[in-house]
Amino acid sequence: MIRLEDKYALSFLKEDDIASLTPALQTADGYIRNRNGAGNDFTGWIDLPVNYDKEEFARIKAAAKRICETSDALIVIGIGGSYLGAKAAIDFLRSPNYNSIKKDTPDIYFTGNSFSGDDLKEVLDACEGKRVSVNVISKSGTTTESALAFRFIRSELEKRYSREELKERIYCTTDKARGALKNFADAEGYETFVIPDDIGGRFSVLTAVGLLPIAVAGCDIDGLMQGAAAMREQCFADGLNNVAYRYAVLRNAFYNQGKRIEILASYEGAFRSMAEWWKQLYGESEGKDGKGIFPASVAFSTDLHSLGQFIQDGSRTMFETVVRQEKPVNTLTVPFDELNTDTLNYLAGMTMNEINDHAMTGTLLAHLDGGVPNLMLTYDSRCEYTLGEMVYFFELACAASGYILGVNPFDQPGVEDYKRNMFALLGKPGYESQKEALENKMKL
Ligand code: PA5
């Protein structure tokens, strides 16, 4: 269950700030239910939790089992929506230190998400002498970061394994019919999984994009889908009053007040990568046409010792959404110390979770005094079902929020600009005139 508390935010809003958004919410709800808003070609995620390919789901589980049996390490190659969800889920469900914990599942390395040769080399070195499988994920099949990493990794694996053996070790998640990766996979006989046409990268964590790596990490992907299905059912049953729409409306109410930054704050290390996933979901969906709330994130309490000053006291352009975990995985109780040289005996007998909760409440009240509205989202515990609920909650809220804002939440025209310039500067055939124009610009 995901709960949204707004009592620490409402004092910043007038009744009309929310009520005036009702017509926009009604329109957004219509677009979502009828799949007739901008970007409606990319609304496959709405029914995905109850309408997914069961045959492929079974193949994903079988592939994950095979990878676990035959591999010490899985290398996941992908960028943006083609890796953030899987990384978020594995960190949240298992551990942000997944590769260092004791486990009976393979290590998982994420690469192909930058042009850093150092990062790539580290992954290659870490896999030295290990039995390796690869999951390369790219909807277009042509994303340069991922395609380059795949080239390096393939050339390494070709030294270790025969072409036949690689068929059992390389898994491609891509478009069902088109693209360089699909063509290559088919030619080599690699097993492929599908990124559905109607689901964009940032909404794809509950497709094979996320599910295969998540299953390899030993997580229960049935539970994940069940949680998402339950949240879907609850939201559609609750109509305009559902929890996701409430979050969408409140965000827009703050935006209309000039709050241009949303800070997603969490007190659990395991949530950090979820915040990265959330940033892409909201940043790519809303930041366009000169509009949008900039999605930022902090990990407390560590960032209270760095960004805390700014949030408390800096320019008043932000609101915070605090993500609270109700039940910890482990209960650590502060021991009593006879000497008490650290003067911490007043905490003896308290659990770390209780201390964390008090730190959160204290911070929240201080930030309110500093003029920062706070929303609070509570989830039960770090389990698959809860994660499924949370994914669906954030996706639905994002779609509604984008429509209320008046943008197409499902496109990302702006991401092409850096690529055009980069291709021109790298001398990609077909970009000759842009290269000249850019070089002239650099001389200015
Ligand atoms: O959300 C998106 O569409 C992007 O983040 C893409 O997922 C990312 O650019 C990777 O694209 P592709 O899967 O085509 O390699």
Short mmCIF file of C-alpha atoms and ligand atoms in Angstrom, two decimals:
data_model
loop_
_atom_site.label_atom_id
_atom_site.label_comp_id
_atom_site.label_asym_id
_atom_site.label_seq_id
_atom_site.Cartn_x
_atom_site.Cartn_y
_atom_site.Cartn_z
CA MET A 1 0.00 0.00 0.00
CA ILE A 2 1.31 3.46 -0.92
CA ARG A 3 0.03 6.27 1.26
CA LEU A 4 0.28 9.96 0.45
CA GLU A 5 0.12 12.47 3.29
CA ASP A 6 -0.31 16.09 2.38
CA LYS A 7 -0.84 17.72 5.78
CA TYR A 8 2.66 19.23 5.66
CA ALA A 9 1.95 20.78 2.28
CA LEU A 10 -1.60 22.09 2.40
CA SER A 11 -0.77 25.18 4.47
CA PHE A 12 1.19 26.42 1.43
CA LEU A 13 -1.81 26.12 -0.84
CA LYS A 14 -5.16 27.84 -1.03
CA GLU A 15 -8.25 25.67 -1.60
CA ASP A 16 -8.57 27.13 -5.09
CA ASP A 17 -4.99 26.16 -6.05
CA ILE A 18 -6.15 22.54 -6.01
CA ALA A 19 -9.78 22.97 -7.05
CA SER A 20 -8.80 24.97 -10.11
CA LEU A 21 -6.89 21.96 -11.41
CA THR A 22 -9.94 19.68 -11.39
CA PRO A 23 -10.91 20.32 -15.03
CA ALA A 24 -7.34 19.56 -16.15
CA LEU A 25 -7.35 16.40 -14.05
CA GLN A 26 -10.65 15.30 -15.58
CA THR A 27 -9.19 15.80 -19.04
CA ALA A 28 -6.03 13.91 -18.07
CA ASP A 29 -8.09 11.05 -16.66
CA GLY A 30 -10.07 10.87 -19.90
CA TYR A 31 -6.87 10.78 -21.96
CA ILE A 32 -5.53 7.95 -19.80
CA ARG A 33 -8.72 5.87 -19.69
CA ASN A 34 -9.55 6.32 -23.37
CA ARG A 35 -5.94 6.33 -24.61
CA ASN A 36 -6.69 9.39 -26.72
CA GLY A 37 -4.30 12.04 -25.42
CA ALA A 38 -1.00 13.19 -26.89
CA GLY A 39 1.44 10.29 -27.20
CA ASN A 40 -1.35 7.72 -26.97
CA ASP A 41 0.75 5.30 -29.04
CA PHE A 42 2.82 4.83 -25.88
CA THR A 43 0.21 3.88 -23.33
CA GLY A 44 0.81 0.11 -23.30
CA TRP A 45 2.10 0.39 -19.72
CA ILE A 46 -1.44 1.20 -18.48
CA ASP A 47 -2.72 -2.38 -18.84
CA LEU A 48 0.65 -4.11 -18.79
CA PRO A 49 0.32 -5.52 -15.24
CA VAL A 50 -2.79 -7.48 -16.30
CA ASN A 51 -2.09 -7.84 -19.98
CA TYR A 52 1.44 -9.06 -20.49
CA ASP A 53 2.76 -11.84 -22.68
CA LYS A 54 2.59 -14.90 -20.41
CA GLU A 55 4.61 -17.06 -22.79
CA GLU A 56 7.43 -14.51 -22.78
CA PHE A 57 7.15 -14.15 -19.01
CA ALA A 58 7.79 -17.89 -18.68
CA ARG A 59 10.76 -17.61 -21.06
CA ILE A 60 12.18 -14.80 -18.95
CA LYS A 61 12.03 -17.02 -15.86
CA ALA A 62 13.62 -19.91 -17.75
CA ALA A 63 16.40 -17.68 -19.09
CA ALA A 64 17.03 -16.25 -15.62
CA LYS A 65 17.31 -19.77 -14.21
CA ARG A 66 19.75 -20.76 -16.96
CA ILE A 67 21.85 -17.64 -16.40
CA CYS A 68 21.97 -18.36 -12.66
CA GLU A 69 23.06 -21.94 -13.28
CA THR A 70 25.74 -21.15 -15.84
CA SER A 71 27.10 -17.74 -14.82
CA ASP A 72 28.99 -16.00 -12.06
CA ALA A 73 28.21 -12.61 -13.58
CA LEU A 74 25.54 -11.04 -15.76
CA ILE A 75 26.49 -7.93 -17.70
CA VAL A 76 23.48 -5.75 -18.45
CA ILE A 77 24.11 -3.36 -21.33
CA GLY A 78 21.64 -0.49 -21.67
CA ILE A 79 21.12 3.20 -21.04
CA GLY A 80 18.26 5.39 -19.76
CA GLY A 81 15.00 3.48 -19.69
CA SER A 82 16.90 0.40 -20.80
CA TYR A 83 18.65 0.00 -17.43
CA LEU A 84 17.52 2.45 -14.74
CA GLY A 85 14.45 0.42 -13.76
CA ALA A 86 16.31 -2.88 -13.42
CA LYS A 87 19.09 -1.26 -11.39
CA ALA A 88 16.53 0.50 -9.17
CA ALA A 89 14.61 -2.72 -8.55
CA ILE A 90 17.68 -4.81 -7.75
CA ASP A 91 19.09 -2.19 -5.37
CA PHE A 92 15.70 -1.79 -3.69
CA LEU A 93 14.82 -5.47 -3.40
CA ARG A 94 18.23 -7.00 -2.76
CA SER A 95 20.78 -4.32 -1.88
CA PRO A 96 22.61 -1.30 -3.31
CA ASN A 97 25.68 -3.44 -2.52
CA TYR A 98 24.22 -6.39 -4.39
CA ASN A 99 27.53 -7.53 -5.87
CA SER A 100 29.22 -7.63 -2.46
CA ILE A 101 26.52 -9.42 -0.46
CA LYS A 102 26.52 -13.18 0.13
CA LYS A 103 24.13 -14.70 -2.42
CA ASP A 104 23.49 -17.65 -4.67
CA THR A 105 22.72 -15.52 -7.73
CA PRO A 106 25.24 -14.02 -10.18
CA ASP A 107 26.87 -10.63 -9.73
CA ILE A 108 25.22 -8.05 -12.00
CA TYR A 109 27.18 -5.30 -13.75
CA PHE A 110 25.45 -2.45 -15.56
CA THR A 111 27.36 -0.94 -18.44
CA GLY A 112 26.81 0.76 -21.80
CA ASN A 113 25.30 3.69 -19.91
CA SER A 114 28.09 6.21 -20.63
CA PHE A 115 31.08 6.78 -22.91
CA SER A 116 33.54 6.35 -20.08
CA GLY A 117 36.22 3.89 -21.15
CA ASP A 118 37.31 3.63 -17.52
CA ASP A 119 33.84 2.50 -16.43
CA LEU A 120 33.68 -0.06 -19.20
CA LYS A 121 37.17 -1.39 -18.50
CA GLU A 122 36.30 -1.84 -14.83
CA VAL A 123 33.38 -4.07 -15.78
CA LEU A 124 35.57 -6.07 -18.18
CA ASP A 125 38.20 -6.48 -15.44
CA ALA A 126 35.63 -7.46 -12.82
CA CYS A 127 34.41 -10.24 -15.11
CA GLU A 128 37.90 -11.60 -15.80
CA GLY A 129 37.96 -15.33 -15.11
CA LYS A 130 34.22 -15.44 -14.37
CA ARG A 131 31.54 -17.33 -16.27
CA VAL A 132 29.66 -14.49 -17.93
CA SER A 133 26.27 -13.97 -19.56
CA VAL A 134 25.09 -10.77 -21.21
CA ASN A 135 21.71 -9.09 -21.50
CA VAL A 136 21.90 -6.30 -24.06
CA ILE A 137 18.86 -4.04 -23.95
CA SER A 138 18.03 -1.45 -26.58
CA LYS A 139 14.68 -0.69 -28.12
CA SER A 140 16.11 1.14 -31.11
CA GLY A 141 19.09 -1.19 -31.27
CA THR A 142 21.24 1.72 -32.35
CA THR A 143 21.95 3.69 -29.15
CA THR A 144 25.64 4.48 -29.41
CA GLU A 145 26.64 4.03 -25.75
CA SER A 146 25.09 0.56 -25.55
CA ALA A 147 26.08 -0.57 -29.04
CA LEU A 148 29.70 0.38 -28.37
CA ALA A 149 29.79 -1.44 -25.04
CA PHE A 150 28.26 -4.50 -26.70
CA ARG A 151 30.99 -4.43 -29.33
CA PHE A 152 33.72 -4.43 -26.63
CA ILE A 153 32.06 -7.10 -24.55
CA ARG A 154 31.33 -9.35 -27.50
CA SER A 155 34.91 -9.15 -28.66
CA GLU A 156 36.03 -10.17 -25.15
CA LEU A 157 33.53 -13.03 -24.95
CA GLU A 158 34.45 -14.27 -28.42
CA LYS A 159 37.92 -15.00 -27.05
CA ARG A 160 36.43 -17.20 -24.33
CA TYR A 161 33.42 -18.87 -25.93
CA SER A 162 32.57 -20.45 -29.27
CA ARG A 163 29.78 -19.03 -31.42
CA GLU A 164 27.57 -21.93 -30.30
CA GLU A 165 28.31 -21.27 -26.63
CA LEU A 166 27.49 -17.58 -27.04
CA LYS A 167 23.96 -18.53 -28.07
CA GLU A 168 23.50 -19.71 -24.50
CA ARG A 169 25.07 -16.59 -23.02
CA ILE A 170 23.84 -13.58 -24.94
CA TYR A 171 20.24 -12.43 -24.51
CA CYS A 172 18.89 -9.46 -26.45
CA THR A 173 15.93 -7.35 -25.34
CA THR A 174 14.80 -5.16 -28.22
CA ASP A 175 12.10 -4.32 -30.73
CA LYS A 176 10.03 -7.33 -31.81
CA ALA A 177 10.88 -6.99 -35.50
CA ARG A 178 13.13 -4.08 -36.36
CA GLY A 179 16.54 -2.63 -35.66
CA ALA A 180 20.20 -3.51 -35.82
CA LEU A 181 20.16 -5.47 -32.56
CA LYS A 182 17.17 -7.59 -33.57
CA ASN A 183 18.77 -8.36 -36.94
CA PHE A 184 22.08 -9.24 -35.33
CA ALA A 185 20.45 -11.42 -32.65
CA ASP A 186 18.43 -13.32 -35.24
CA ALA A 187 21.48 -13.83 -37.44
CA GLU A 188 23.53 -15.18 -34.51
CA GLY A 189 20.69 -17.22 -32.98
CA TYR A 190 20.58 -15.33 -29.65
CA GLU A 191 17.40 -15.52 -27.60
CA THR A 192 15.42 -12.29 -27.84
CA PHE A 193 12.85 -10.60 -25.63
CA VAL A 194 10.50 -7.87 -26.73
CA ILE A 195 10.15 -4.23 -25.77
CA PRO A 196 6.55 -3.63 -26.86
CA ASP A 197 5.95 -0.94 -29.50
CA ASP A 198 3.54 0.91 -27.24
CA ILE A 199 5.81 1.20 -24.20
CA GLY A 200 8.55 3.83 -24.04
CA GLY A 201 11.88 3.19 -22.35
CA ARG A 202 11.11 5.01 -19.10
CA PHE A 203 7.84 3.09 -18.70
CA SER A 204 9.39 -0.29 -19.50
CA VAL A 205 10.62 -1.67 -16.17
CA LEU A 206 7.78 -4.21 -15.99
CA THR A 207 8.59 -5.56 -19.46
CA ALA A 208 11.51 -7.89 -20.25
CA VAL A 209 13.73 -4.78 -20.01
CA GLY A 210 13.51 -4.90 -16.24
CA LEU A 211 12.17 -8.38 -15.61
CA LEU A 212 15.10 -10.44 -16.89
CA PRO A 213 17.84 -8.77 -14.82
CA ILE A 214 15.48 -8.55 -11.83
CA ALA A 215 14.73 -12.27 -12.06
CA VAL A 216 18.44 -13.09 -12.37
CA ALA A 217 18.95 -11.21 -9.10
CA GLY A 218 16.64 -13.76 -7.48
CA CYS A 219 13.60 -11.50 -7.14
CA ASP A 220 10.03 -12.67 -7.48
CA ILE A 221 8.75 -11.10 -10.70
CA ASP A 222 5.26 -12.55 -10.15
CA GLY A 223 5.02 -10.53 -6.93
CA LEU A 224 6.18 -7.43 -8.80
CA MET A 225 3.43 -7.75 -11.42
CA GLN A 226 0.82 -8.52 -8.74
CA GLY A 227 1.71 -5.35 -6.84
CA ALA A 228 1.46 -3.27 -10.01
CA ALA A 229 -1.88 -4.90 -10.91
CA ALA A 230 -3.25 -4.17 -7.43
CA MET A 231 -2.24 -0.50 -7.66
CA ARG A 232 -3.77 -0.25 -11.14
CA GLU A 233 -7.05 -1.71 -9.91
CA GLN A 234 -7.11 0.52 -6.84
CA CYS A 235 -6.39 3.68 -8.81
CA PHE A 236 -8.99 3.04 -11.46
CA ALA A 237 -11.57 2.09 -8.81
CA ASP A 238 -10.88 5.27 -6.84
CA GLY A 239 -11.38 7.42 -9.95
CA LEU A 240 -10.35 11.05 -9.72
CA ASN A 241 -9.61 10.69 -6.01
CA ASN A 242 -6.91 8.07 -6.46
CA VAL A 243 -3.59 8.49 -4.73
CA ALA A 244 -1.57 8.87 -7.94
CA TYR A 245 -3.80 11.64 -9.27
CA ARG A 246 -3.64 13.40 -5.91
CA TYR A 247 0.16 13.44 -6.14
CA ALA A 248 -0.07 14.70 -9.75
CA VAL A 249 -2.43 17.52 -8.77
CA LEU A 250 -0.38 18.63 -5.77
CA ARG A 251 2.80 18.74 -7.84
CA ASN A 252 1.09 20.96 -10.39
CA ALA A 253 -0.37 23.18 -7.69
CA PHE A 254 3.16 23.81 -6.38
CA TYR A 255 4.47 24.33 -9.90
CA ASN A 256 1.82 26.97 -10.51
CA GLN A 257 3.07 28.72 -7.37
CA GLY A 258 6.56 28.95 -8.85
CA LYS A 259 8.02 25.85 -7.20
CA ARG A 260 10.09 24.65 -10.13
CA ILE A 261 12.05 21.89 -8.37
CA GLU A 262 10.80 18.73 -6.71
CA ILE A 263 13.20 17.03 -4.37
CA LEU A 264 12.54 13.34 -3.80
CA ALA A 265 14.00 12.63 -0.38
CA SER A 266 14.56 9.19 1.02
CA TYR A 267 16.13 7.91 4.21
CA GLU A 268 17.04 4.45 2.88
CA GLY A 269 20.16 3.72 0.84
CA ALA A 270 18.20 1.04 -1.01
CA PHE A 271 15.95 3.76 -2.47
CA ARG A 272 18.72 5.81 -4.12
CA SER A 273 18.51 4.09 -7.49
CA MET A 274 14.73 4.29 -7.37
CA ALA A 275 15.20 8.05 -7.24
CA GLU A 276 17.39 7.85 -10.36
CA TRP A 277 14.63 5.91 -12.13
CA TRP A 278 12.05 8.47 -10.92
CA LYS A 279 14.20 11.34 -12.20
CA GLN A 280 14.23 9.94 -15.72
CA LEU A 281 10.51 9.15 -15.61
CA TYR A 282 9.52 12.66 -14.58
CA GLY A 283 12.33 14.60 -16.26
CA GLU A 284 11.81 13.12 -19.72
CA SER A 285 8.04 13.11 -19.43
CA GLU A 286 7.52 16.68 -18.26
CA GLY A 287 10.54 18.77 -19.18
CA LYS A 288 9.54 20.12 -22.58
CA ASP A 289 7.95 23.07 -24.35
CA GLY A 290 9.66 25.38 -21.85
CA LYS A 291 7.75 23.76 -18.97
CA GLY A 292 8.26 21.22 -16.22
CA ILE A 293 9.28 20.56 -12.64
CA PHE A 294 12.98 19.71 -12.39
CA PRO A 295 13.22 16.36 -10.59
CA ALA A 296 16.05 16.25 -8.07
CA SER A 297 16.79 13.75 -5.34
CA VAL A 298 18.56 13.56 -2.01
CA ALA A 299 19.54 10.69 0.25
CA PHE A 300 19.08 11.66 3.88
CA SER A 301 20.50 11.93 6.35
CA THR A 302 23.81 12.04 4.45
CA ASP A 303 22.69 14.89 2.16
CA LEU A 304 21.52 16.90 5.17
CA HIS A 305 25.24 17.37 5.68
CA SER A 306 25.67 18.73 2.17
CA LEU A 307 22.47 19.97 0.51
CA GLY A 308 20.55 20.40 3.77
CA GLN A 309 21.72 23.99 4.11
CA PHE A 310 20.31 24.92 0.69
CA ILE A 311 16.98 23.22 1.27
CA GLN A 312 16.58 24.87 4.66
CA ASP A 313 17.72 28.31 3.72
CA GLY A 314 18.44 28.83 0.03
CA SER A 315 16.25 30.15 -2.79
CA ARG A 316 12.62 29.08 -2.18
CA THR A 317 11.95 27.35 -5.49
CA MET A 318 11.34 23.81 -4.34
CA PHE A 319 8.97 21.40 -2.69
CA GLU A 320 9.93 18.05 -1.22
CA THR A 321 8.40 14.61 -1.54
CA VAL A 322 9.66 12.48 1.32
CA VAL A 323 9.59 8.74 0.76
CA ARG A 324 9.18 6.86 4.02
CA GLN A 325 9.72 3.15 4.55
CA GLU A 326 7.45 1.74 7.23
CA LYS A 327 9.10 -1.59 8.09
CA PRO A 328 12.85 -2.13 7.95
CA VAL A 329 14.35 -5.38 6.73
CA ASN A 330 16.57 -5.55 9.83
CA THR A 331 16.03 -4.28 13.34
CA LEU A 332 19.18 -2.90 14.93
CA THR A 333 18.87 -1.82 18.55
CA VAL A 334 21.32 0.68 20.04
CA PRO A 335 23.37 -1.04 22.77
CA PHE A 336 23.82 0.44 26.25
CA ASP A 337 27.42 1.48 26.96
CA GLU A 338 28.64 1.57 30.54
CA LEU A 339 31.19 4.32 29.84
CA ASN A 340 28.90 6.46 27.68
CA THR A 341 31.85 8.55 26.50
CA ASP A 342 29.92 9.31 23.31
CA THR A 343 26.91 10.42 25.49
CA LEU A 344 24.60 8.34 23.33
CA ASN A 345 23.00 6.32 26.12
CA TYR A 346 19.83 8.36 25.72
CA LEU A 347 19.35 6.35 22.52
CA ALA A 348 20.09 2.95 24.10
CA GLY A 349 17.25 0.53 23.48
CA MET A 350 15.94 2.45 20.46
CA THR A 351 16.03 0.86 17.04
CA MET A 352 17.85 2.52 14.14
CA ASN A 353 14.50 2.66 12.37
CA GLU A 354 12.98 4.69 15.21
CA ILE A 355 15.95 7.05 15.12
CA ASN A 356 15.64 7.35 11.33
CA ASP A 357 11.95 8.17 11.69
CA HIS A 358 12.65 10.89 14.25
CA ALA A 359 15.38 12.34 12.04
CA MET A 360 12.85 12.41 9.21
CA THR A 361 10.15 14.13 11.24
CA GLY A 362 12.62 16.64 12.66
CA THR A 363 13.91 17.45 9.19
CA LEU A 364 10.45 17.72 7.72
CA LEU A 365 9.33 20.17 10.42
CA ALA A 366 12.51 22.22 9.99
CA HIS A 367 12.03 22.38 6.23
CA LEU A 368 8.41 23.48 6.72
CA ASP A 369 9.68 26.29 8.93
CA GLY A 370 12.12 27.12 6.14
CA GLY A 371 9.22 27.48 3.68
CA VAL A 372 9.49 24.16 1.85
CA PRO A 373 6.20 22.30 1.40
CA ASN A 374 6.50 18.58 2.11
CA LEU A 375 4.52 15.67 0.75
CA MET A 376 5.05 12.29 2.31
CA LEU A 377 4.80 8.96 0.52
CA THR A 378 4.88 5.87 2.72
CA TYR A 379 5.46 2.35 1.45
CA ASP A 380 5.28 -0.77 3.62
CA SER A 381 8.51 -2.63 3.08
CA ARG A 382 11.15 -3.54 0.55
CA CYS A 383 9.35 -6.38 -1.18
CA GLU A 384 8.39 -7.13 -4.76
CA TYR A 385 4.68 -6.47 -4.25
CA THR A 386 5.34 -3.03 -2.78
CA LEU A 387 7.78 -2.20 -5.56
CA GLY A 388 5.18 -3.15 -8.17
CA GLU A 389 2.69 -0.84 -6.47
CA MET A 390 5.23 1.97 -6.36
CA VAL A 391 6.22 1.62 -10.03
CA TYR A 392 2.62 1.80 -11.15
CA PHE A 393 1.86 4.66 -8.77
CA PHE A 394 4.71 6.78 -10.12
CA GLU A 395 3.94 5.93 -13.76
CA LEU A 396 0.26 6.78 -13.51
CA ALA A 397 0.97 9.96 -11.56
CA CYS A 398 3.56 10.94 -14.15
CA ALA A 399 1.15 10.53 -17.07
CA ALA A 400 -1.57 12.50 -15.27
CA SER A 401 0.86 15.18 -14.16
CA GLY A 402 2.23 15.65 -17.68
CA TYR A 403 -1.27 15.99 -19.13
CA ILE A 404 -2.27 18.48 -16.41
CA LEU A 405 0.86 20.45 -17.24
CA GLY A 406 -0.18 20.44 -20.88
CA VAL A 407 2.64 18.40 -22.42
CA ASN A 408 2.89 15.06 -24.18
CA PRO A 409 4.23 12.87 -21.35
CA PHE A 410 5.41 10.13 -23.69
CA ASP A 411 7.82 11.76 -26.12
CA GLN A 412 11.37 13.04 -25.63
CA PRO A 413 12.24 15.22 -28.64
CA GLY A 414 14.97 17.06 -26.75
CA VAL A 415 17.24 14.04 -26.32
CA GLU A 416 18.09 14.02 -30.03
CA ASP A 417 19.94 17.35 -29.98
CA TYR A 418 23.07 16.19 -28.18
CA LYS A 419 23.18 13.13 -30.40
CA ARG A 420 23.11 15.21 -33.59
CA ASN A 421 26.00 17.36 -32.39
CA MET A 422 27.96 14.39 -31.10
CA PHE A 423 27.56 12.44 -34.36
CA ALA A 424 28.65 15.50 -36.34
CA LEU A 425 31.73 16.04 -34.16
CA LEU A 426 32.60 12.33 -34.32
CA GLY A 427 32.44 12.46 -38.12
CA LYS A 428 29.49 10.11 -38.61
CA PRO A 429 28.67 9.88 -42.32
CA GLY A 430 25.71 12.08 -43.20
CA TYR A 431 26.52 14.77 -40.64
CA GLU A 432 29.14 16.70 -42.67
CA SER A 433 27.31 20.03 -42.87
CA GLN A 434 26.44 20.03 -39.15
CA LYS A 435 30.11 19.33 -38.38
CA GLU A 436 31.20 22.40 -40.26
CA ALA A 437 28.55 24.56 -38.59
CA LEU A 438 29.56 23.34 -35.13
CA GLU A 439 33.24 23.87 -35.78
CA ASN A 440 32.51 27.44 -36.86
CA LYS A 441 30.48 27.97 -33.69
CA MET A 442 33.39 26.74 -31.58
CA LYS A 443 35.72 29.29 -33.22
CA LEU A 444 33.49 32.20 -32.09
O1 PA5 B 1 13.15 6.53 -22.11
C1 PA5 B 1 13.74 6.51 -23.17
O2 PA5 B 1 13.13 6.44 -24.24
C2 PA5 B 1 15.24 6.57 -23.22
O3 PA5 B 1 15.80 6.72 -21.99
C3 PA5 B 1 15.75 5.28 -23.83
O4 PA5 B 1 15.35 4.21 -23.02
C4 PA5 B 1 17.27 5.30 -23.94
O5 PA5 B 1 17.65 6.39 -24.73
C5 PA5 B 1 17.78 4.02 -24.56
O6 PA5 B 1 17.22 3.82 -25.82
P1 PA5 B 1 17.27 2.40 -26.50
O7 PA5 B 1 16.51 1.45 -25.65
O8 PA5 B 1 16.64 2.59 -27.83
O9 PA5 B 1 18.73 2.01 -26.59
#
